[in-house]
GROMACS .gro file of C-alpha atoms in nm:
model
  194
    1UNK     CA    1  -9.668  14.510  -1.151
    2UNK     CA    2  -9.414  14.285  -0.996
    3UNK     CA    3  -9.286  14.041  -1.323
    4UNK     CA    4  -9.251  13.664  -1.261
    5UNK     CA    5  -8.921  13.607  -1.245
    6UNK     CA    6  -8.882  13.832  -0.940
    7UNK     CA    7  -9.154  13.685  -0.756
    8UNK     CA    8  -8.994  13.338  -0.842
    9UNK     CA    9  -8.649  13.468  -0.681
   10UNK     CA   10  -8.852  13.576  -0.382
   11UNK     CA   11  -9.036  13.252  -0.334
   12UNK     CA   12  -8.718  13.052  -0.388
   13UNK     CA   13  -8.562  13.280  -0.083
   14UNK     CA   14  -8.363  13.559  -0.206
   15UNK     CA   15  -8.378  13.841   0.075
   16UNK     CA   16  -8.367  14.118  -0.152
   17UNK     CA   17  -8.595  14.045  -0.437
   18UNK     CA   18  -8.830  13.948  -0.091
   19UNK     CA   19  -8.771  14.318   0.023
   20UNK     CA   20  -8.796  14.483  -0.257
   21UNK     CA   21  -9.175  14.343  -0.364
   22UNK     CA   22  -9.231  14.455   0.000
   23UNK     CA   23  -9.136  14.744  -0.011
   24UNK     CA   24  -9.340  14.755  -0.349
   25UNK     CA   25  -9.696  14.671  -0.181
   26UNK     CA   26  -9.588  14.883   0.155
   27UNK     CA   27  -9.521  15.208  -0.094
   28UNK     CA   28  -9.737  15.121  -0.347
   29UNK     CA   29  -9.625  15.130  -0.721
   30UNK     CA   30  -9.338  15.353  -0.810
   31UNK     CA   31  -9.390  15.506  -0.469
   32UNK     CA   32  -9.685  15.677  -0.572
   33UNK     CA   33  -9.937  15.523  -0.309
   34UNK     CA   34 -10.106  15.272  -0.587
   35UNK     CA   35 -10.177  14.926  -0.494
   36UNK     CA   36 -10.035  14.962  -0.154
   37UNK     CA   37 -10.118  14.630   0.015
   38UNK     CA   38  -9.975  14.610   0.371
   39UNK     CA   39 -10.116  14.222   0.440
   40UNK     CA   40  -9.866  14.135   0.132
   41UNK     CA   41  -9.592  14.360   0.232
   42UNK     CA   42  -9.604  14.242   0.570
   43UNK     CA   43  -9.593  13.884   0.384
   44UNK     CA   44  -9.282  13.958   0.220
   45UNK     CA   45  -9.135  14.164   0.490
   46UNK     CA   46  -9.155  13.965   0.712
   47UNK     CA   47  -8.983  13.662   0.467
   48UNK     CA   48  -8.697  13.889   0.452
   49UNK     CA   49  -8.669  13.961   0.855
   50UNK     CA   50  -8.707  13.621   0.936
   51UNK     CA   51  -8.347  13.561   0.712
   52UNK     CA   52  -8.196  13.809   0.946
   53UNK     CA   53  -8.242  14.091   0.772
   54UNK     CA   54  -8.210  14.392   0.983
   55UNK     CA   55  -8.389  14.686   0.806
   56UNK     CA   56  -8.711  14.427   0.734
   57UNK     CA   57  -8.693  14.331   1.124
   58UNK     CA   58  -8.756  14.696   1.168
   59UNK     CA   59  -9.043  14.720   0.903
   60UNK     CA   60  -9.232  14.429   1.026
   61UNK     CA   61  -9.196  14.564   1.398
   62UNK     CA   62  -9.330  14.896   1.305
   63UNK     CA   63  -9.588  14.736   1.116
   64UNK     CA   64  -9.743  14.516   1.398
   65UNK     CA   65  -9.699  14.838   1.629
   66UNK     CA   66  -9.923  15.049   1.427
   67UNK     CA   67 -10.160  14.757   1.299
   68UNK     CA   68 -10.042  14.803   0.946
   69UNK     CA   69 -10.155  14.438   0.762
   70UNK     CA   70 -10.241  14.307   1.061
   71UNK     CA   71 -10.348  14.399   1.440
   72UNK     CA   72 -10.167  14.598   1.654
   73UNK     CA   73 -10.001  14.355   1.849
   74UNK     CA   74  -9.703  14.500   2.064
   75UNK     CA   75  -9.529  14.203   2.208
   76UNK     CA   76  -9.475  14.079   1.814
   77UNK     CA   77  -9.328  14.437   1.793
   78UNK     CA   78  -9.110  14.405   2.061
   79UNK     CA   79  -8.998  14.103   1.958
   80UNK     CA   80  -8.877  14.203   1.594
   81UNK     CA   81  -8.735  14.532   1.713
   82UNK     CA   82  -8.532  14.327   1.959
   83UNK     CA   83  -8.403  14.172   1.670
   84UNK     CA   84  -8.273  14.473   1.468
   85UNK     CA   85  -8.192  14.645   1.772
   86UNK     CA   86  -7.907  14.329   1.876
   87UNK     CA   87  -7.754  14.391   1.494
   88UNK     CA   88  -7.725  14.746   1.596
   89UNK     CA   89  -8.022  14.878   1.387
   90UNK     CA   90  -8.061  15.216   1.547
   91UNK     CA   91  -8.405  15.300   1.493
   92UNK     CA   92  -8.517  14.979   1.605
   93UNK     CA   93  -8.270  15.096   1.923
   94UNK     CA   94  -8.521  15.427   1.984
   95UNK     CA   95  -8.846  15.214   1.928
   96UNK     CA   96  -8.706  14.947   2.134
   97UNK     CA   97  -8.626  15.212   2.423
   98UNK     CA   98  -8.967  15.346   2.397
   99UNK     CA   99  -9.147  14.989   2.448
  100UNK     CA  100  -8.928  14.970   2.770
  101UNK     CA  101  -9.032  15.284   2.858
  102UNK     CA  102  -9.395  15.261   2.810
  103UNK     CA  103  -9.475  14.911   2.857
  104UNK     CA  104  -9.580  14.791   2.550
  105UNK     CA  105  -9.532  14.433   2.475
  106UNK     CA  106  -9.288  14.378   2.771
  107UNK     CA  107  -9.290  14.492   3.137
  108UNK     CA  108  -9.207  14.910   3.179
  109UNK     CA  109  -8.850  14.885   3.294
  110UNK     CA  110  -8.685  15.248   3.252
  111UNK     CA  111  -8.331  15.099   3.328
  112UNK     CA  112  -8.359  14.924   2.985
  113UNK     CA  113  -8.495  15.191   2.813
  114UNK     CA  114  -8.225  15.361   2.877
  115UNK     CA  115  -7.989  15.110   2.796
  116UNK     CA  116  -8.166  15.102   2.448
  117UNK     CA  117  -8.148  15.516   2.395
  118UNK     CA  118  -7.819  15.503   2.507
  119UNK     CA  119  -7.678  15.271   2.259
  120UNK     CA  120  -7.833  15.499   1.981
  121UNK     CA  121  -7.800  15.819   2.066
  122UNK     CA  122  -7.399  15.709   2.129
  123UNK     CA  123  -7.404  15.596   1.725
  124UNK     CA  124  -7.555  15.946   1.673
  125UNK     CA  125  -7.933  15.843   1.613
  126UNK     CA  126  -8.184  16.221   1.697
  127UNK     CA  127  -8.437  16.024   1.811
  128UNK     CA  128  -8.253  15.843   2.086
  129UNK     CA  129  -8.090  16.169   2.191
  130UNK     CA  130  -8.389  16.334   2.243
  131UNK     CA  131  -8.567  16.058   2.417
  132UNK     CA  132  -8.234  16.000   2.663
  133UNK     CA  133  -8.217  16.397   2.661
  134UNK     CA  134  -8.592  16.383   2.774
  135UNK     CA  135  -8.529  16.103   3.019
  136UNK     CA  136  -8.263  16.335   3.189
  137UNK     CA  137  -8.505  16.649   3.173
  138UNK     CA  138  -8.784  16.402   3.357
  139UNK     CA  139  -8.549  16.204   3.566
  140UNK     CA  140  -8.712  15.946   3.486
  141UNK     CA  141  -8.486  15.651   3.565
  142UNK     CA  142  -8.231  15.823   3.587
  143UNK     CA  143  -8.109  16.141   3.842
  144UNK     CA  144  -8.256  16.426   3.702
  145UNK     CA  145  -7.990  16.668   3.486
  146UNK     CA  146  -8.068  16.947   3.316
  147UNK     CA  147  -7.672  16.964   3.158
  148UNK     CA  148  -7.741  16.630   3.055
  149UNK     CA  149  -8.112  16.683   2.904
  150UNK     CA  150  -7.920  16.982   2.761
  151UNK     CA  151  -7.634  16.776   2.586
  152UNK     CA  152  -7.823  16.506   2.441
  153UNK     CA  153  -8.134  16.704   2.325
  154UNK     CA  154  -7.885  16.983   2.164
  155UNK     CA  155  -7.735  16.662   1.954
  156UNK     CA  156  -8.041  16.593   1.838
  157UNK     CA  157  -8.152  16.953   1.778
  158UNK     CA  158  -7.887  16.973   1.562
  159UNK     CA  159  -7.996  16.689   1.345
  160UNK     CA  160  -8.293  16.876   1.279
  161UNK     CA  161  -8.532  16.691   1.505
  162UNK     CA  162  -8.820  16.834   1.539
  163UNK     CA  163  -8.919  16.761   1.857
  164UNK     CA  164  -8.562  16.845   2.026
  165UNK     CA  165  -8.598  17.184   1.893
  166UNK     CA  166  -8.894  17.275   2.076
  167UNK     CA  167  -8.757  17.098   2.367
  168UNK     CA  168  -8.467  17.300   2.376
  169UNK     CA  169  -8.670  17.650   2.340
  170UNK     CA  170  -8.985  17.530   2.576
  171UNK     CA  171  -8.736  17.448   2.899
  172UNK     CA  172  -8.457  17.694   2.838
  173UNK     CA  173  -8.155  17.494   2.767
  174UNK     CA  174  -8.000  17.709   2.574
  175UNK     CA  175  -7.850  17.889   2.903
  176UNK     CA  176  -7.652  17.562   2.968
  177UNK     CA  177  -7.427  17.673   2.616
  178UNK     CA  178  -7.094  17.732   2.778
  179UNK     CA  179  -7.149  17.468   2.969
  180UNK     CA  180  -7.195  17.178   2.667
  181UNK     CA  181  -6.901  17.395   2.475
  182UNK     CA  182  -6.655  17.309   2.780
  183UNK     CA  183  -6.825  16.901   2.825
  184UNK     CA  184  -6.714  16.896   2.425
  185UNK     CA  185  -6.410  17.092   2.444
  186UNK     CA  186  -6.287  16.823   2.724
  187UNK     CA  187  -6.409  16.528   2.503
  188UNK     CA  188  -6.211  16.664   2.230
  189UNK     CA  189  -5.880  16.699   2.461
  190UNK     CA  190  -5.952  16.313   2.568
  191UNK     CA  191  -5.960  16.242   2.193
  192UNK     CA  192  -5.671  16.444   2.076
  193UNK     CA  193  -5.441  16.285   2.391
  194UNK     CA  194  -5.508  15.905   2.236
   0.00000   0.00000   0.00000
């Protein structure tokens, strides 16, 4: 149960007492799933978001993509990842990228989408390697590259992402090896020169 003084705060405006009783109804009590209540998390949420901040812009993205308190509605989506993906919000980056990609709530336009993955996977996000990584396996918007696919889904892979692991097994890139060991070992020189 949220107490009153809390909800108060909230009402009165302060971002994190707003996100927190979100996060309360999205998770339900304690975490545990009880009296999960998306309409009132995507309430509070989207109180938070609408103060700038970035991690809520993300939640109440996510939340009109999947129809979570309200409808699916992917242009509202776009529009709040957009948000969190300017501030540098990486995950908001990847989702962003794939609503480029797709054409969900915006006109398909790979060059963005890659844009978007780019800026991620470059701040180390698995998701946005893989999906750049995948791009490059595809070429799809961009020349096709197997050393590249192989690069960007081996970052990821070694974040533990799922996905990039059977990527990397299903299509063989493990036979580029020495080639990523000598595109790192001549990033490292670049570095180690400055």
């Amino acid at each position: 149960m949220i107490d009153k003084q809390r909800l108060e705060d909230a009402k009165a405006g302060n971002v994190q007492e707003q996100v927190s009783i979100g996060k309360y109804y999205y998770f339900g009590a304690w975490g545990l799933g009880e009296n999960i209540d998306y309409k009132k998390a995507l309430f509070w949420l989207t109180k938070a978001a609408e103060q700038g901040h970035v991690e809520s812009q993300h939640s109440v993205g996510f939340m009109h993509y999947e129809g979570q308190g309200t409808q699916i509605d992917y242009e509202t989506a776009f529009h709040w990842y957009t948000k969190a993906a300017e501030q540098g919000y990486t995950p908001s980056q990847n989702n962003l990228g794939c609503l480029y990609r797709d054409g969900r709530g915006v006109a398909e336009d790979v060059e963005e989408a890659f844009i978007w993955h780019s800026m991620g996977a470059e701040k180390g996000n698995a998701s946005c390697a893989c999906n750049l990584g995948l791009m490059y396996l595809e070429g799809n918007g961009v020349p096709e590259s197997l050393i590249d696919a192989a690069y960007w889904i081996n970052l990821s892979r070694g974040q533990g992402f799922e996905y990039a692991i059977e990527l990397w097994h299903e299509h063989k890139l493990w036979k580029f090896e020495d080639e990523l060991f000598e595109r790192i070992s001549r990033k490292i020189s670049k570095y180690k020169k400055i």
